[in-house]
mmCIF file of C-alpha atoms in Angstrom:
data_model
loop_
_atom_site.group_PDB
_atom_site.id
_atom_site.type_symbol
_atom_site.label_atom_id
_atom_site.label_comp_id
_atom_site.label_asym_id
_atom_site.label_seq_id
_atom_site.Cartn_x
_atom_site.Cartn_y
_atom_site.Cartn_z
ATOM 1 C CA GLN E 1 182.966 231.259 85.322
ATOM 2 C CA TRP E 2 185.323 231.287 88.237
ATOM 3 C CA GLY E 3 188.121 229.018 89.313
ATOM 4 C CA LYS E 4 191.752 228.592 88.466
ATOM 5 C CA ILE E 5 192.343 227.524 84.862
ATOM 6 C CA VAL E 6 194.126 224.168 84.816
ATOM 7 C CA HIS E 7 193.908 223.222 81.123
ATOM 8 C CA ILE E 8 193.155 224.963 77.836
ATOM 9 C CA GLN E 9 192.533 222.890 74.725
ATOM 10 C CA THR E 10 191.854 224.180 71.204
ATOM 11 C CA VAL E 11 189.763 221.919 68.998
ATOM 12 C CA ARG E 12 189.065 222.379 65.280
ATOM 13 C CA SER E 13 185.927 220.878 63.814
ATOM 14 C CA GLY E 14 185.452 221.792 60.177
ATOM 15 C CA THR E 15 185.649 225.568 59.926
ATOM 16 C CA GLU E 16 184.654 226.119 63.540
ATOM 17 C CA ARG E 17 187.197 226.624 66.289
ATOM 18 C CA GLU E 18 186.331 225.828 69.847
ATOM 19 C CA ILE E 19 188.302 226.475 72.985
ATOM 20 C CA ARG E 20 187.612 224.239 75.928
ATOM 21 C CA ILE E 21 188.696 225.504 79.313
ATOM 22 C CA ARG E 22 188.778 223.291 82.358
ATOM 23 C CA ARG E 23 188.708 225.145 85.619
ATOM 24 C CA LYS E 24 189.759 223.960 89.010
ATOM 25 C CA THR E 25 187.318 224.950 91.728
ATOM 26 C CA SER E 26 188.328 225.297 95.302
ATOM 27 C CA MET E 27 186.550 224.296 98.486
ATOM 28 C CA LYS E 28 186.244 228.003 99.296
ATOM 29 C CA GLN E 29 184.231 228.597 96.109
ATOM 30 C CA PHE E 30 182.124 225.515 96.814
ATOM 31 C CA ILE E 31 181.288 226.697 100.339
ATOM 32 C CA LYS E 32 180.436 230.225 99.135
ATOM 33 C CA LYS E 33 177.402 228.911 97.248
ATOM 34 C CA ILE E 34 176.011 226.777 100.092
ATOM 35 C CA PRO E 35 174.144 229.537 102.032
ATOM 36 C CA GLY E 36 172.049 230.481 99.003
ATOM 37 C CA GLN E 37 171.346 226.819 98.350
ATOM 38 C CA ILE E 38 170.288 226.316 101.965
ATOM 39 C CA CYS E 39 167.818 229.204 101.795
ATOM 40 C CA SER E 40 166.154 228.039 98.595
ATOM 41 C CA THR E 41 166.135 224.396 99.683
ATOM 42 C CA TYR E 42 164.699 225.297 103.091
ATOM 43 C CA ALA E 43 161.955 227.461 101.570
ATOM 44 C CA THR E 44 161.032 224.682 99.138
ATOM 45 C CA MET E 45 161.038 222.020 101.858
ATOM 46 C CA VAL E 46 158.878 224.050 104.226
ATOM 47 C CA SER E 47 156.425 224.774 101.397
ATOM 48 C CA VAL E 48 156.208 221.125 100.333
ATOM 49 C CA PHE E 49 155.948 219.968 103.954
ATOM 50 C CA PHE E 50 153.171 222.485 104.605
ATOM 51 C CA ILE E 51 151.232 221.421 101.497
ATOM 52 C CA ILE E 52 151.510 217.742 102.416
ATOM 53 C CA SER E 53 150.561 218.461 106.046
ATOM 54 C CA PHE E 54 147.633 220.629 104.982
ATOM 55 C CA CYS E 55 146.368 217.846 102.692
ATOM 56 C CA MET E 56 146.496 215.522 105.698
ATOM 57 C CA GLY E 57 144.454 217.957 107.806
ATOM 58 C CA VAL E 58 147.340 219.508 109.770
ATOM 59 C CA GLU E 59 147.207 223.305 109.723
ATOM 60 C CA THR E 60 150.363 224.203 111.663
ATOM 61 C CA ILE E 61 154.003 223.170 111.647
ATOM 62 C CA PRO E 62 155.630 222.797 115.081
ATOM 63 C CA LEU E 63 158.690 224.965 115.717
ATOM 64 C CA MET E 64 160.838 221.875 116.326
ATOM 65 C CA ARG E 65 159.847 220.563 112.890
ATOM 66 C CA LEU E 66 161.150 223.759 111.273
ATOM 67 C CA GLY E 67 164.531 223.101 112.896
ATOM 68 C CA GLN E 68 164.496 219.524 111.623
ATOM 69 C CA LEU E 69 163.675 220.743 108.122
ATOM 70 C CA ALA E 70 166.586 223.197 108.378
ATOM 71 C CA LEU E 71 168.956 220.302 109.105
ATOM 72 C CA VAL E 72 167.684 218.374 106.088
ATOM 73 C CA ALA E 73 167.949 221.561 103.992
ATOM 74 C CA VAL E 74 171.641 221.870 104.896
ATOM 75 C CA LEU E 75 172.281 218.274 103.836
ATOM 76 C CA GLY E 76 170.207 218.739 100.690
ATOM 77 C CA SER E 77 172.030 221.945 99.810
ATOM 78 C CA ILE E 78 175.399 220.252 100.023
ATOM 79 C CA LEU E 79 174.101 217.497 97.755
ATOM 80 C CA MET E 80 172.604 220.055 95.375
ATOM 81 C CA GLU E 81 175.876 221.929 95.090
ATOM 82 C CA LEU E 82 177.706 218.640 94.502
ATOM 83 C CA TYR E 83 175.335 217.524 91.756
ATOM 84 C CA PHE E 84 174.535 220.854 90.104
ATOM 85 C CA GLY E 85 177.355 223.136 91.154
ATOM 86 C CA THR E 86 180.987 223.196 90.291
ATOM 87 C CA SER E 87 182.111 219.617 90.800
ATOM 88 C CA VAL E 88 183.131 216.913 88.352
ATOM 89 C CA ILE E 89 179.599 215.509 88.529
ATOM 90 C CA LYS E 90 178.496 218.527 86.480
ATOM 91 C CA GLN E 91 179.985 216.840 83.417
ATOM 92 C CA MET E 92 177.253 214.165 83.540
ATOM 93 C CA ALA E 93 174.003 214.540 81.626
ATOM 94 C CA ASP E 94 171.413 216.698 83.390
ATOM 95 C CA ILE E 95 168.888 213.891 83.719
ATOM 96 C CA THR E 96 171.516 211.626 85.290
ATOM 97 C CA ARG E 97 172.556 214.276 87.798
ATOM 98 C CA CYS E 98 168.932 215.039 88.620
ATOM 99 C CA THR E 99 168.139 211.356 89.100
ATOM 100 C CA LEU E 100 171.159 210.759 91.327
ATOM 101 C CA PHE E 101 170.331 213.864 93.356
ATOM 102 C CA ILE E 102 166.677 212.888 93.849
ATOM 103 C CA ILE E 103 167.596 209.334 94.887
ATOM 104 C CA SER E 104 170.268 210.433 97.370
ATOM 105 C CA PHE E 105 168.153 213.299 98.743
ATOM 106 C CA ALA E 106 165.136 210.992 99.072
ATOM 107 C CA ALA E 107 167.257 208.513 101.021
ATOM 108 C CA ILE E 108 168.505 211.223 103.406
ATOM 109 C CA THR E 109 165.005 212.625 103.785
ATOM 110 C CA PHE E 110 163.548 209.184 104.471
ATOM 111 C CA VAL E 111 166.112 208.465 107.185
ATOM 112 C CA CYS E 112 165.393 211.860 108.761
ATOM 113 C CA ALA E 113 161.631 211.319 108.397
ATOM 114 C CA VAL E 114 161.854 208.050 110.307
ATOM 115 C CA TYR E 115 164.280 209.417 112.913
ATOM 116 C CA PHE E 116 162.272 212.604 113.519
ATOM 117 C CA GLN E 117 159.009 210.619 113.352
ATOM 118 C CA TRP E 118 157.518 212.513 110.426
ATOM 119 C CA ILE E 119 156.545 209.067 109.194
ATOM 120 C CA THR E 120 154.975 206.891 111.854
ATOM 121 C CA LYS E 121 153.221 204.170 109.845
ATOM 122 C CA LEU E 122 156.231 202.194 108.653
ATOM 123 C CA ASP E 123 154.194 199.002 108.271
ATOM 124 C CA SER E 124 151.874 200.544 105.668
ATOM 125 C CA MET E 125 152.696 200.231 101.965
ATOM 126 C CA LYS E 126 150.785 203.472 101.381
ATOM 127 C CA THR E 127 153.485 205.324 103.346
ATOM 128 C CA TYR E 128 156.248 204.148 101.027
ATOM 129 C CA VAL E 129 154.221 204.716 97.865
ATOM 130 C CA SER E 130 153.327 208.246 99.006
ATOM 131 C CA PHE E 131 156.918 209.047 99.921
ATOM 132 C CA ILE E 132 158.275 207.766 96.617
ATOM 133 C CA GLY E 133 155.420 209.538 94.804
ATOM 134 C CA VAL E 134 156.355 212.911 96.268
ATOM 135 C CA PHE E 135 159.954 212.526 95.154
ATOM 136 C CA ALA E 136 158.895 211.184 91.748
ATOM 137 C CA ILE E 137 156.766 214.299 91.246
ATOM 138 C CA CYS E 138 159.707 216.477 92.344
ATOM 139 C CA TRP E 139 161.932 214.620 89.869
ATOM 140 C CA VAL E 140 159.502 215.179 86.969
ATOM 141 C CA VAL E 141 159.107 218.868 87.856
ATOM 142 C CA ALA E 142 162.881 219.298 88.101
ATOM 143 C CA ILE E 143 163.418 217.655 84.708
ATOM 144 C CA PHE E 144 160.670 219.795 83.174
ATOM 145 C CA ILE E 145 162.091 223.025 84.610
ATOM 146 C CA GLY E 146 165.593 222.040 83.480
ATOM 147 C CA GLU E 147 164.365 221.381 79.947
ATOM 148 C CA LEU E 148 162.520 224.708 79.866
ATOM 149 C CA GLU E 149 165.651 226.476 81.039
ATOM 150 C CA HIS E 150 167.731 224.798 78.305
ATOM 151 C CA TYR E 151 165.101 225.657 75.698
ATOM 152 C CA PHE E 152 165.011 229.360 76.582
ATOM 153 C CA ARG E 153 168.786 229.609 76.970
ATOM 154 C CA GLY E 154 169.175 227.892 73.610
ATOM 155 C CA LYS E 155 166.855 230.414 71.963
ATOM 156 C CA LYS E 156 168.755 233.287 73.566
ATOM 157 C CA TYR E 157 172.146 231.944 72.459
ATOM 158 C CA THR E 158 170.853 231.167 68.968
ATOM 159 C CA GLN E 159 169.624 234.751 68.671
ATOM 160 C CA LYS E 160 172.996 236.097 69.859
ATOM 161 C CA LEU E 161 174.791 233.809 67.391
ATOM 162 C CA LYS E 162 172.634 235.075 64.517
ATOM 163 C CA GLU E 163 173.380 238.677 65.520
ATOM 164 C CA TYR E 164 177.081 237.892 65.664
ATOM 165 C CA GLN E 165 176.985 236.186 62.280
ATOM 166 C CA LYS E 166 175.143 239.160 60.728
ATOM 167 C CA ARG E 167 177.770 241.537 62.104
ATOM 168 C CA GLY E 168 180.520 239.251 60.787
ATOM 169 C CA ASN E 169 179.022 239.229 57.283
ATOM 170 C CA LYS E 170 178.745 243.039 57.281
ATOM 171 C CA ASP E 171 182.391 243.384 58.327
ATOM 172 C CA GLU E 172 183.560 241.143 55.472
ATOM 173 C CA LYS E 173 181.825 243.256 52.790
#
C-alpha cells in the first residue's frame, strides 16, 4: 500500500493482535492510476458498444463515436477510481460500491447517449428497458467477478496463514 500513514491503531481480540493502519492518499497518487483505468474502461466500452451495435445489425463504429466513447471512458475511469481506488468510499461494502458506481456511471452514460444521439427512440419504453438491462447485466457480472476474486484471494491467504502457523509451531518445539 502507498500513502502517508496518518494513524496506527493496535487492537487485541482474544489472543490475536491486529494492527490497523490508515493511510492518507494524495491527489497525485489518485491521478497516477487514472490512465490505466481509462484504457481498460475504454476497451470494455468499445467492446460492449460493438457487441450491442452488431446485435442491432450495425457492423462498423464511426470514428466520431470512438472519440465520444473515449470521453465517457475518462468520466467512468474517474468514477471507478473514486469507488474502487484509494478514497474513503473504499471502506464501504463491495456490493454497495459496485451498485453506486453502476448507477452513477449509467446516469452519465445515459446523458451522453442522448446528447451524442446513440439513443434516438426516447419515446419507446424498450429503449429504457434495454439500457437498464445492459447495466444490470454489467452489475451482475461485476458482482460475480468480485466474489470470485475474494474467493480465490481468501484461499490464497488461508493457505499462507496455514503455512505460517505450521512454521510457528515448528519454531516453538
